[in-house]
mmCIF file of C-alpha atoms and ligand atoms in Angstrom:
data_model
loop_
_atom_site.group_PDB
_atom_site.id
_atom_site.type_symbol
_atom_site.label_atom_id
_atom_site.label_comp_id
_atom_site.label_asym_id
_atom_site.label_seq_id
_atom_site.Cartn_x
_atom_site.Cartn_y
_atom_site.Cartn_z
ATOM 1 C CA MET S 58 -39.935 4.091 25.402
ATOM 2 C CA ASP S 59 -36.912 3.033 23.359
ATOM 3 C CA LYS S 60 -34.949 6.493 23.543
ATOM 4 C CA SER S 61 -32.303 4.988 21.487
ATOM 5 C CA LEU S 62 -34.737 5.084 18.176
ATOM 6 C CA LYS S 63 -33.189 8.032 15.878
ATOM 7 C CA LYS S 64 -33.736 6.776 12.630
ATOM 8 C CA ILE S 65 -35.976 4.141 11.135
ATOM 9 C CA ALA S 66 -35.936 2.655 7.532
ATOM 10 C CA ILE S 67 -38.828 2.038 5.337
ATOM 11 C CA ILE S 68 -39.412 -0.015 2.391
ATOM 12 C CA THR S 69 -42.257 -1.127 0.506
ATOM 13 C CA SER S 70 -41.970 -4.914 -0.845
ATOM 14 C CA GLY S 71 -43.957 -7.683 -2.799
ATOM 15 C CA GLY S 72 -46.891 -6.880 -5.430
ATOM 16 C CA ASP S 73 -47.538 -3.078 -5.240
ATOM 17 C CA ALA S 74 -50.923 -2.042 -3.645
ATOM 18 C CA PRO S 75 -52.952 1.409 -3.759
ATOM 19 C CA GLY S 76 -52.374 2.984 -0.387
ATOM 20 C CA MET S 77 -48.752 2.130 -0.157
ATOM 21 C CA ASN S 78 -47.766 5.638 -0.911
ATOM 22 C CA ALA S 79 -50.474 6.734 1.990
ATOM 23 C CA ALA S 80 -48.769 4.353 4.264
ATOM 24 C CA ILE S 81 -45.267 5.531 3.522
ATOM 25 C CA ARG S 82 -46.406 9.258 4.176
ATOM 26 C CA SER S 83 -47.761 8.508 7.203
ATOM 27 C CA VAL S 84 -44.826 6.597 8.597
ATOM 28 C CA VAL S 85 -42.636 9.383 7.461
ATOM 29 C CA ARG S 86 -44.641 11.980 9.039
ATOM 30 C CA THR S 87 -45.090 10.385 12.407
ATOM 31 C CA CYS S 88 -41.455 9.720 12.452
ATOM 32 C CA VAL S 89 -40.728 13.528 12.107
ATOM 33 C CA TYR S 90 -43.513 14.487 14.542
ATOM 34 C CA LYS S 91 -41.751 12.250 16.981
ATOM 35 C CA GLY S 92 -38.168 13.559 16.214
ATOM 36 C CA ILE S 93 -37.225 10.392 14.300
ATOM 37 C CA THR S 94 -35.536 10.556 10.868
ATOM 38 C CA PRO S 95 -37.117 8.367 8.504
ATOM 39 C CA MET S 96 -34.893 6.630 5.539
ATOM 40 C CA GLY S 97 -36.705 5.386 2.548
ATOM 41 C CA PHE S 98 -34.693 2.434 1.047
ATOM 42 C CA TYR S 99 -35.732 1.461 -2.712
ATOM 43 C CA LYS S 100 -37.011 -1.435 -4.336
ATOM 44 C CA GLY S 101 -38.056 -3.386 -1.139
ATOM 45 C CA TYR S 102 -35.276 -5.763 0.542
ATOM 46 C CA ASP S 103 -33.005 -5.172 -2.316
ATOM 47 C CA GLY S 104 -32.342 -1.612 -1.387
ATOM 48 C CA LEU S 105 -31.486 -2.728 2.170
ATOM 49 C CA ILE S 106 -29.023 -4.922 0.373
ATOM 50 C CA ASN S 107 -27.475 -2.221 -2.143
ATOM 51 C CA GLY S 108 -27.698 0.662 0.232
ATOM 52 C CA LYS S 109 -29.963 2.670 -2.180
ATOM 53 C CA MET S 110 -31.910 5.070 -0.012
ATOM 54 C CA ILE S 111 -33.104 8.405 0.676
ATOM 55 C CA GLU S 112 -33.726 10.615 3.627
ATOM 56 C CA LEU S 113 -37.295 11.668 3.814
ATOM 57 C CA ASN S 114 -39.094 14.480 5.318
ATOM 58 C CA ALA S 115 -42.526 15.623 5.861
ATOM 59 C CA ARG S 116 -42.368 17.637 2.505
ATOM 60 C CA SER S 117 -40.909 14.858 0.599
ATOM 61 C CA VAL S 118 -44.242 12.817 0.966
ATOM 62 C CA LYS S 119 -46.436 15.725 -0.034
ATOM 63 C CA GLY S 120 -49.031 14.982 -3.026
ATOM 64 C CA ILE S 121 -48.858 11.047 -2.638
ATOM 65 C CA ILE S 122 -51.659 10.229 -0.450
ATOM 66 C CA ASN S 123 -53.640 9.875 -3.698
ATOM 67 C CA LYS S 124 -51.113 8.027 -6.259
ATOM 68 C CA GLY S 125 -51.240 4.442 -6.954
ATOM 69 C CA GLY S 126 -48.068 2.368 -6.819
ATOM 70 C CA THR S 127 -45.114 3.269 -4.491
ATOM 71 C CA ILE S 128 -42.741 6.145 -4.385
ATOM 72 C CA LEU S 129 -39.971 3.759 -2.959
ATOM 73 C CA LYS S 130 -40.691 1.230 -5.710
ATOM 74 C CA THR S 131 -41.134 -2.553 -4.875
ATOM 75 C CA ALA S 132 -39.389 -5.784 -5.633
ATOM 76 C CA ARG S 133 -39.626 -9.376 -4.648
ATOM 77 C CA SER S 134 -36.120 -9.694 -3.574
ATOM 78 C CA LYS S 135 -34.191 -13.100 -4.341
ATOM 79 C CA ASP S 136 -30.961 -11.859 -2.529
ATOM 80 C CA PHE S 137 -32.594 -11.565 0.624
ATOM 81 C CA ARG S 138 -33.592 -15.155 0.738
ATOM 82 C CA SER S 139 -30.203 -15.984 1.296
ATOM 83 C CA LYS S 140 -28.092 -15.406 4.860
ATOM 84 C CA GLU S 141 -25.315 -13.679 2.765
ATOM 85 C CA GLY S 142 -28.182 -11.172 1.190
ATOM 86 C CA ARG S 143 -29.247 -10.652 4.749
ATOM 87 C CA ASP S 144 -26.092 -9.994 6.334
ATOM 88 C CA LYS S 145 -25.228 -7.388 3.864
ATOM 89 C CA ALA S 146 -28.566 -5.597 4.554
ATOM 90 C CA PHE S 147 -28.030 -5.775 8.337
ATOM 91 C CA LYS S 148 -24.582 -4.398 7.792
ATOM 92 C CA ASN S 149 -26.000 -1.673 5.713
ATOM 93 C CA LEU S 150 -28.636 -0.606 8.191
ATOM 94 C CA LYS S 151 -25.830 -0.532 11.089
ATOM 95 C CA PHE S 152 -23.469 1.543 8.942
ATOM 96 C CA ASN S 153 -26.201 4.186 8.408
ATOM 97 C CA ASN S 154 -27.077 4.079 12.201
ATOM 98 C CA ILE S 155 -30.518 2.927 11.529
ATOM 99 C CA ASP S 156 -32.243 1.309 14.580
ATOM 100 C CA GLY S 157 -35.630 0.009 13.259
ATOM 101 C CA LEU S 158 -37.078 -1.247 9.882
ATOM 102 C CA ILE S 159 -40.844 -0.618 8.948
ATOM 103 C CA VAL S 160 -41.904 -3.104 6.192
ATOM 104 C CA ILE S 161 -45.155 -2.438 3.965
ATOM 105 C CA GLY S 162 -46.246 -5.391 2.087
ATOM 106 C CA GLY S 163 -47.786 -9.164 2.180
ATOM 107 C CA ASP S 164 -47.229 -12.335 3.882
ATOM 108 C CA GLY S 165 -43.649 -12.797 1.700
ATOM 109 C CA THR S 166 -42.494 -9.640 3.244
ATOM 110 C CA PHE S 167 -43.477 -10.422 6.622
ATOM 111 C CA THR S 168 -41.665 -13.696 6.316
ATOM 112 C CA GLY S 169 -38.545 -11.980 5.413
ATOM 113 C CA GLY S 170 -38.831 -9.351 8.103
ATOM 114 C CA LEU S 171 -39.284 -11.984 10.885
ATOM 115 C CA ILE S 172 -36.361 -13.753 9.732
ATOM 116 C CA PHE S 173 -34.259 -10.814 9.554
ATOM 117 C CA GLY S 174 -35.572 -9.424 12.970
ATOM 118 C CA GLU S 175 -34.738 -12.757 14.736
ATOM 119 C CA GLU S 176 -31.384 -13.412 13.186
ATOM 120 C CA ASN S 177 -30.172 -9.601 13.995
ATOM 121 C CA ASN S 178 -32.182 -8.873 17.171
ATOM 122 C CA PHE S 179 -33.343 -5.932 14.938
ATOM 123 C CA PRO S 180 -36.816 -4.374 15.818
ATOM 124 C CA VAL S 181 -39.101 -4.929 12.580
ATOM 125 C CA ILE S 182 -42.801 -3.841 12.462
ATOM 126 C CA GLY S 183 -45.220 -4.853 9.415
ATOM 127 C CA ILE S 184 -47.872 -2.970 7.970
ATOM 128 C CA PRO S 185 -50.275 -5.312 5.577
ATOM 129 C CA ALA S 186 -50.523 -4.005 2.184
ATOM 130 C CA THR S 187 -51.734 -6.360 -0.655
ATOM 131 C CA ILE S 188 -54.589 -6.373 -3.017
ATOM 132 C CA ASP S 189 -55.293 -9.984 -2.092
ATOM 133 C CA ASN S 190 -56.496 -9.303 1.598
ATOM 134 C CA ASP S 191 -54.823 -12.559 2.643
ATOM 135 C CA ILE S 192 -53.178 -11.765 5.458
ATOM 136 C CA PHE S 193 -54.399 -13.066 8.887
ATOM 137 C CA GLY S 194 -54.928 -10.523 11.921
ATOM 138 C CA THR S 195 -56.578 -7.838 9.634
ATOM 139 C CA SER S 196 -60.025 -7.509 8.367
ATOM 140 C CA HIS S 197 -58.339 -5.535 5.550
ATOM 141 C CA THR S 198 -55.125 -5.225 3.826
ATOM 142 C CA ILE S 199 -54.332 -1.864 2.424
ATOM 143 C CA GLY S 200 -55.101 -2.037 -1.386
ATOM 144 C CA PHE S 201 -58.140 -4.591 -1.041
ATOM 145 C CA ASP S 202 -60.767 -1.940 -1.275
ATOM 146 C CA SER S 203 -59.019 0.140 -3.988
ATOM 147 C CA ALA S 204 -58.585 -2.986 -6.078
ATOM 148 C CA CYS S 205 -62.317 -4.325 -5.252
ATOM 149 C CA ASN S 206 -63.669 -0.872 -6.823
ATOM 150 C CA THR S 207 -61.461 -1.041 -9.835
ATOM 151 C CA VAL S 208 -62.596 -4.509 -10.750
ATOM 152 C CA MET S 209 -66.261 -3.984 -9.860
ATOM 153 C CA SER S 210 -66.366 -0.684 -12.364
ATOM 154 C CA ALA S 211 -64.401 -3.079 -14.730
ATOM 155 C CA ILE S 212 -67.238 -5.770 -14.553
ATOM 156 C CA ASP S 213 -70.088 -2.922 -14.820
ATOM 157 C CA LYS S 214 -68.518 -2.227 -18.079
ATOM 158 C CA ILE S 215 -68.319 -5.587 -19.262
ATOM 159 C CA ARG S 216 -72.059 -5.875 -18.231
ATOM 160 C CA ASP S 217 -72.828 -3.240 -20.412
ATOM 161 C CA THR S 218 -71.287 -5.257 -23.416
ATOM 162 C CA ALA S 219 -72.434 -8.676 -22.402
ATOM 163 C CA SER S 220 -75.789 -7.729 -22.337
ATOM 164 C CA SER S 221 -75.797 -5.959 -25.451
ATOM 165 C CA HIS S 222 -74.535 -9.040 -27.220
ATOM 166 C CA ASN S 223 -76.445 -11.668 -24.965
ATOM 167 C CA ARG S 224 -73.075 -13.188 -24.057
ATOM 168 C CA LEU S 225 -71.719 -15.060 -21.104
ATOM 169 C CA PHE S 226 -68.454 -13.770 -19.780
ATOM 170 C CA PHE S 227 -65.802 -15.152 -17.692
ATOM 171 C CA VAL S 228 -64.039 -12.259 -15.846
ATOM 172 C CA GLU S 229 -60.731 -13.374 -13.974
ATOM 173 C CA VAL S 230 -59.510 -11.525 -11.248
ATOM 174 C CA MET S 231 -56.395 -11.527 -8.871
ATOM 175 C CA GLY S 232 -55.976 -13.406 -5.636
ATOM 176 C CA ARG S 233 -53.154 -15.854 -6.080
ATOM 177 C CA ASP S 234 -54.524 -18.262 -3.444
ATOM 178 C CA ALA S 235 -57.362 -16.170 -2.188
ATOM 179 C CA GLY S 236 -60.956 -15.501 -3.431
ATOM 180 C CA HIS S 237 -61.482 -12.363 -1.652
ATOM 181 C CA ILE S 238 -61.468 -10.159 -4.483
ATOM 182 C CA ALA S 239 -63.878 -12.490 -6.557
ATOM 183 C CA LEU S 240 -66.208 -12.770 -3.712
ATOM 184 C CA ASN S 241 -66.796 -9.419 -3.022
ATOM 185 C CA THR S 242 -66.829 -7.871 -6.558
ATOM 186 C CA GLY S 243 -68.859 -10.778 -7.593
ATOM 187 C CA VAL S 244 -71.318 -9.830 -5.109
ATOM 188 C CA ALA S 245 -71.187 -5.767 -5.831
ATOM 189 C CA SER S 246 -71.526 -6.399 -9.794
ATOM 190 C CA GLY S 247 -74.383 -9.074 -9.470
ATOM 191 C CA ALA S 248 -72.384 -12.168 -11.110
ATOM 192 C CA GLU S 249 -74.232 -15.147 -11.875
ATOM 193 C CA GLU S 250 -71.375 -17.237 -10.494
ATOM 194 C CA ILE S 251 -68.024 -16.844 -8.049
ATOM 195 C CA LEU S 252 -65.590 -19.484 -8.397
ATOM 196 C CA ILE S 253 -62.702 -19.124 -5.649
ATOM 197 C CA PRO S 254 -60.013 -21.399 -4.580
ATOM 198 C CA GLU S 255 -61.548 -21.684 -1.129
ATOM 199 C CA GLU S 256 -64.545 -23.465 -2.229
ATOM 200 C CA ASN S 257 -64.750 -26.407 -4.972
ATOM 201 C CA LEU S 258 -68.165 -25.397 -6.698
ATOM 202 C CA GLY S 259 -66.974 -27.895 -9.450
ATOM 203 C CA GLU S 260 -67.876 -27.524 -13.190
ATOM 204 C CA GLU S 261 -71.156 -29.400 -13.070
ATOM 205 C CA ARG S 262 -72.644 -26.686 -10.606
ATOM 206 C CA LEU S 263 -71.430 -24.044 -12.972
ATOM 207 C CA ILE S 264 -73.057 -25.828 -15.669
ATOM 208 C CA GLN S 265 -76.650 -26.330 -14.058
ATOM 209 C CA SER S 266 -76.611 -22.714 -12.782
ATOM 210 C CA LEU S 267 -75.854 -21.330 -16.260
ATOM 211 C CA LYS S 268 -78.867 -23.780 -17.512
ATOM 212 C CA ARG S 269 -81.053 -22.392 -14.521
ATOM 213 C CA SER S 270 -80.289 -18.607 -15.498
ATOM 214 C CA LYS S 271 -81.020 -19.274 -19.388
ATOM 215 C CA LYS S 272 -84.343 -20.712 -18.032
ATOM 216 C CA THR S 273 -85.260 -17.869 -15.855
ATOM 217 C CA GLY S 274 -84.944 -15.652 -18.616
ATOM 218 C CA LYS S 275 -81.446 -13.952 -18.230
ATOM 219 C CA SER S 276 -79.799 -12.988 -21.661
ATOM 220 C CA SER S 277 -76.382 -12.416 -20.317
ATOM 221 C CA SER S 278 -74.301 -13.716 -17.567
ATOM 222 C CA ILE S 279 -71.285 -12.746 -15.615
ATOM 223 C CA VAL S 280 -68.807 -15.657 -14.129
ATOM 224 C CA VAL S 281 -66.161 -14.168 -11.729
ATOM 225 C CA VAL S 282 -63.135 -16.684 -11.610
ATOM 226 C CA ALA S 283 -60.394 -15.892 -8.852
ATOM 227 C CA GLU S 284 -56.988 -16.760 -10.911
ATOM 228 C CA GLY S 285 -56.202 -19.496 -8.198
ATOM 229 C CA ASP S 286 -59.902 -21.063 -8.100
ATOM 230 C CA ASP S 287 -59.936 -24.586 -6.921
ATOM 231 C CA THR S 288 -61.733 -25.894 -10.376
ATOM 232 C CA GLY S 289 -58.245 -26.313 -11.358
ATOM 233 C CA GLU S 290 -59.114 -25.184 -14.687
ATOM 234 C CA ASN S 291 -57.707 -21.988 -16.038
ATOM 235 C CA VAL S 292 -60.511 -19.373 -17.470
ATOM 236 C CA TYR S 293 -59.813 -20.351 -20.897
ATOM 237 C CA GLU S 294 -60.439 -24.164 -20.287
ATOM 238 C CA LEU S 295 -63.393 -23.175 -18.128
ATOM 239 C CA LYS S 296 -65.003 -21.246 -21.186
ATOM 240 C CA LYS S 297 -64.357 -24.326 -23.567
ATOM 241 C CA TYR S 298 -65.888 -26.877 -20.998
ATOM 242 C CA VAL S 299 -69.045 -24.445 -20.849
ATOM 243 C CA GLU S 300 -68.986 -24.059 -24.541
ATOM 244 C CA LYS S 301 -68.729 -27.935 -24.780
ATOM 245 C CA HIS S 302 -71.844 -28.466 -22.712
ATOM 246 C CA LEU S 303 -73.677 -25.447 -23.473
ATOM 247 C CA PRO S 304 -73.277 -24.582 -27.285
ATOM 248 C CA ASP S 305 -75.907 -21.970 -27.016
ATOM 249 C CA TYR S 306 -73.748 -19.778 -25.159
ATOM 250 C CA ASP S 307 -71.594 -17.422 -26.797
ATOM 251 C CA ALA S 308 -68.623 -16.943 -24.371
ATOM 252 C CA ARG S 309 -65.893 -14.638 -23.910
ATOM 253 C CA VAL S 310 -63.027 -14.325 -21.563
ATOM 254 C CA SER S 311 -61.715 -11.114 -19.934
ATOM 255 C CA VAL S 312 -58.593 -11.229 -17.750
ATOM 256 C CA LEU S 313 -58.712 -8.235 -15.863
ATOM 257 C CA GLY S 314 -54.849 -8.476 -14.842
ATOM 258 C CA HIS S 315 -52.379 -5.753 -13.518
ATOM 259 C CA MET S 316 -54.881 -2.935 -13.939
ATOM 260 C CA GLN S 317 -56.176 -4.087 -10.633
ATOM 261 C CA ARG S 318 -53.248 -3.181 -8.642
ATOM 262 C CA GLY S 319 -52.939 0.504 -10.085
ATOM 263 C CA GLY S 320 -54.855 3.505 -9.630
ATOM 264 C CA SER S 321 -55.672 6.024 -6.716
ATOM 265 C CA PRO S 322 -56.833 4.412 -3.476
ATOM 266 C CA THR S 323 -60.114 5.058 -2.057
ATOM 267 C CA CYS S 324 -60.857 6.638 0.878
ATOM 268 C CA PHE S 325 -61.067 3.574 3.120
ATOM 269 C CA ASP S 326 -57.464 2.680 1.939
ATOM 270 C CA ARG S 327 -55.979 6.027 2.521
ATOM 271 C CA VAL S 328 -57.595 6.416 5.954
ATOM 272 C CA LEU S 329 -56.408 2.873 6.606
ATOM 273 C CA ALA S 330 -52.773 3.195 5.481
ATOM 274 C CA SER S 331 -52.744 6.624 7.594
ATOM 275 C CA ARG S 332 -53.874 4.939 10.701
ATOM 276 C CA LEU S 333 -51.644 1.857 10.528
ATOM 277 C CA GLY S 334 -48.656 4.005 9.479
ATOM 278 C CA VAL S 335 -48.970 5.930 12.898
ATOM 279 C CA LYS S 336 -49.480 2.922 14.984
ATOM 280 C CA ALA S 337 -46.404 1.253 13.593
ATOM 281 C CA VAL S 338 -44.237 3.961 14.354
ATOM 282 C CA GLU S 339 -45.551 4.615 18.065
ATOM 283 C CA LEU S 340 -45.186 0.678 18.653
ATOM 284 C CA MET S 341 -41.515 0.948 17.434
ATOM 285 C CA ILE S 342 -41.035 3.579 19.934
ATOM 286 C CA LYS S 343 -42.317 1.171 22.632
ATOM 287 C CA GLY S 344 -39.996 -1.493 21.885
ATOM 288 C CA GLU S 345 -42.092 -3.656 19.849
ATOM 289 C CA SER S 346 -40.651 -5.889 17.026
ATOM 290 C CA ASN S 347 -41.789 -8.928 15.062
ATOM 291 C CA ILE S 348 -45.459 -7.739 14.887
ATOM 292 C CA MET S 349 -47.911 -6.641 12.065
ATOM 293 C CA VAL S 350 -50.296 -3.873 12.966
ATOM 294 C CA GLY S 351 -53.746 -4.573 11.224
ATOM 295 C CA LEU S 352 -57.705 -3.781 11.785
ATOM 296 C CA GLN S 353 -59.650 -5.927 13.870
ATOM 297 C CA ASN S 354 -63.500 -4.708 14.655
ATOM 298 C CA ASN S 355 -62.437 -1.169 13.600
ATOM 299 C CA ILE S 356 -59.665 -1.036 15.987
ATOM 300 C CA VAL S 357 -55.847 -1.085 15.282
ATOM 301 C CA GLU S 358 -54.546 -4.123 16.930
ATOM 302 C CA ILE S 359 -51.195 -5.923 16.883
ATOM 303 C CA THR S 360 -50.284 -9.608 15.424
ATOM 304 C CA PRO S 361 -47.112 -11.361 15.996
ATOM 305 C CA PHE S 362 -45.603 -11.996 12.509
ATOM 306 C CA LYS S 363 -45.519 -15.720 13.104
ATOM 307 C CA LYS S 364 -49.204 -15.927 13.329
ATOM 308 C CA ALA S 365 -49.925 -13.291 10.559
ATOM 309 C CA ILE S 366 -47.737 -15.401 8.268
ATOM 310 C CA LYS S 367 -49.431 -19.105 9.298
ATOM 311 C CA GLY S 368 -52.966 -18.135 9.838
ATOM 312 C CA ILE S 369 -55.621 -18.534 7.250
ATOM 313 C CA THR S 370 -57.945 -15.459 6.444
ATOM 314 C CA LYS S 371 -61.184 -17.214 6.217
ATOM 315 C CA ILE S 372 -63.603 -16.157 3.539
ATOM 316 C CA ASN S 373 -66.808 -14.731 4.312
ATOM 317 C CA THR S 374 -69.007 -17.502 3.595
ATOM 318 C CA GLU S 375 -72.257 -15.646 4.153
ATOM 319 C CA LEU S 376 -71.189 -13.926 0.782
ATOM 320 C CA LEU S 377 -71.577 -16.832 -0.939
ATOM 321 C CA LYS S 378 -74.835 -17.199 0.185
ATOM 322 C CA VAL S 379 -76.174 -13.793 -0.704
ATOM 323 C CA SER S 380 -74.776 -14.223 -3.983
ATOM 324 C CA ASP S 381 -76.607 -17.255 -4.810
ATOM 325 C CA ILE S 382 -80.076 -15.897 -3.641
ATOM 326 C CA MET S 383 -79.123 -12.689 -5.554
ATOM 327 C CA SER S 384 -78.501 -14.516 -8.791
ATOM 328 C CA ILE S 385 -81.742 -16.746 -8.966
HETATM 329 O O1 LIG W 594 -49.745 -10.378 -4.567
HETATM 330 C C1 LIG W 594 -50.741 -9.817 -5.475
HETATM 331 C C2 LIG W 594 -50.941 -10.342 -6.606
HETATM 332 O O2 LIG W 594 -51.618 -9.103 -6.986
HETATM 333 C C3 LIG W 594 -51.683 -11.503 -6.937
HETATM 334 O O3 LIG W 594 -53.371 -11.701 -6.858
HETATM 335 C C4 LIG W 594 -51.122 -11.955 -8.318
HETATM 336 O O4 LIG W 594 -51.039 -13.354 -8.564
HETATM 337 C C5 LIG W 594 -49.880 -11.648 -8.059
HETATM 338 O O5 LIG W 594 -49.671 -10.488 -7.302
HETATM 339 C C6 LIG W 594 -49.084 -11.505 -9.345
HETATM 340 O O6 LIG W 594 -47.841 -10.453 -9.146
HETATM 341 P P1 LIG W 594 -46.588 -10.550 -10.214
HETATM 342 O O7 LIG W 594 -47.300 -10.351 -11.458
HETATM 343 O O8 LIG W 594 -45.948 -8.863 -9.588
HETATM 344 O O9 LIG W 594 -45.867 -11.671 -9.948
#
């Protein structure tokens, strides 16, 4: 046990994700439970640099477990990429007698945390939170399940109008370099095709599949496209391509955008955030550093930052097969 641990800093960083507040709440209450003072810094690493912070207590995180966004605000800090910025941050932490840092975010956040921890020999522990679910070492990142549910209900609504007008809809979903949201929501909403960056299915396959759909009597179709899909076409070009080759189709595009990052977290994300927050503080007390806590086979496990950042999260290819069979 690290007896010197008296004060811990907490930040949320990178793209926000539903459940970040639940994670803050969990870290704060675990700190209080263990006799540690939790300090919240605003706007991710920028807050460490400019010293904008607030002392938190069990009551200051009341009523936030069900709230989207993050009460600590977030940012993708440019200044923290420079040694000068990180030195300022370290000075601020030392000046405020802070003994450790818990970062809630995605791979960019962990990359910053790793560099900072190594440079200053300062304890840093990460909690994975991003809707993209693209962090190695955890089956689920906080926010992924909530975003999938938001996308699923949006596509259900799009399906209503698609089938009323006999239309084909291209629905673009988030996931910069990862197809997890597209794949899961595509299956959950009965999409005819799912296009993801990890698998290049090619436009020709899409044309054949849509032809087949028409032949089998389908009057409307949904194609879910991950924003970074590997056809290399953006969703509007894809629509043009299909209209050119299948002029019978009346096609529309719906880009869901940032609404996917908002909203109240699901039960799954609230429970996950609560579990990971407790574990992160417990591990920091034990003297761990430069690691991420994550879920593996429903058990909270540790992954070194280095692995979490470099490792590749594989998509579940079984879902591609399931989608193929379901969309006959
Ligand atoms: O990292 C999560 C994510 O939602 C990506 O899927 C998306 O590309 C990106 O954030 C967009 O973020 P922003 O508009 O904040 O730059």
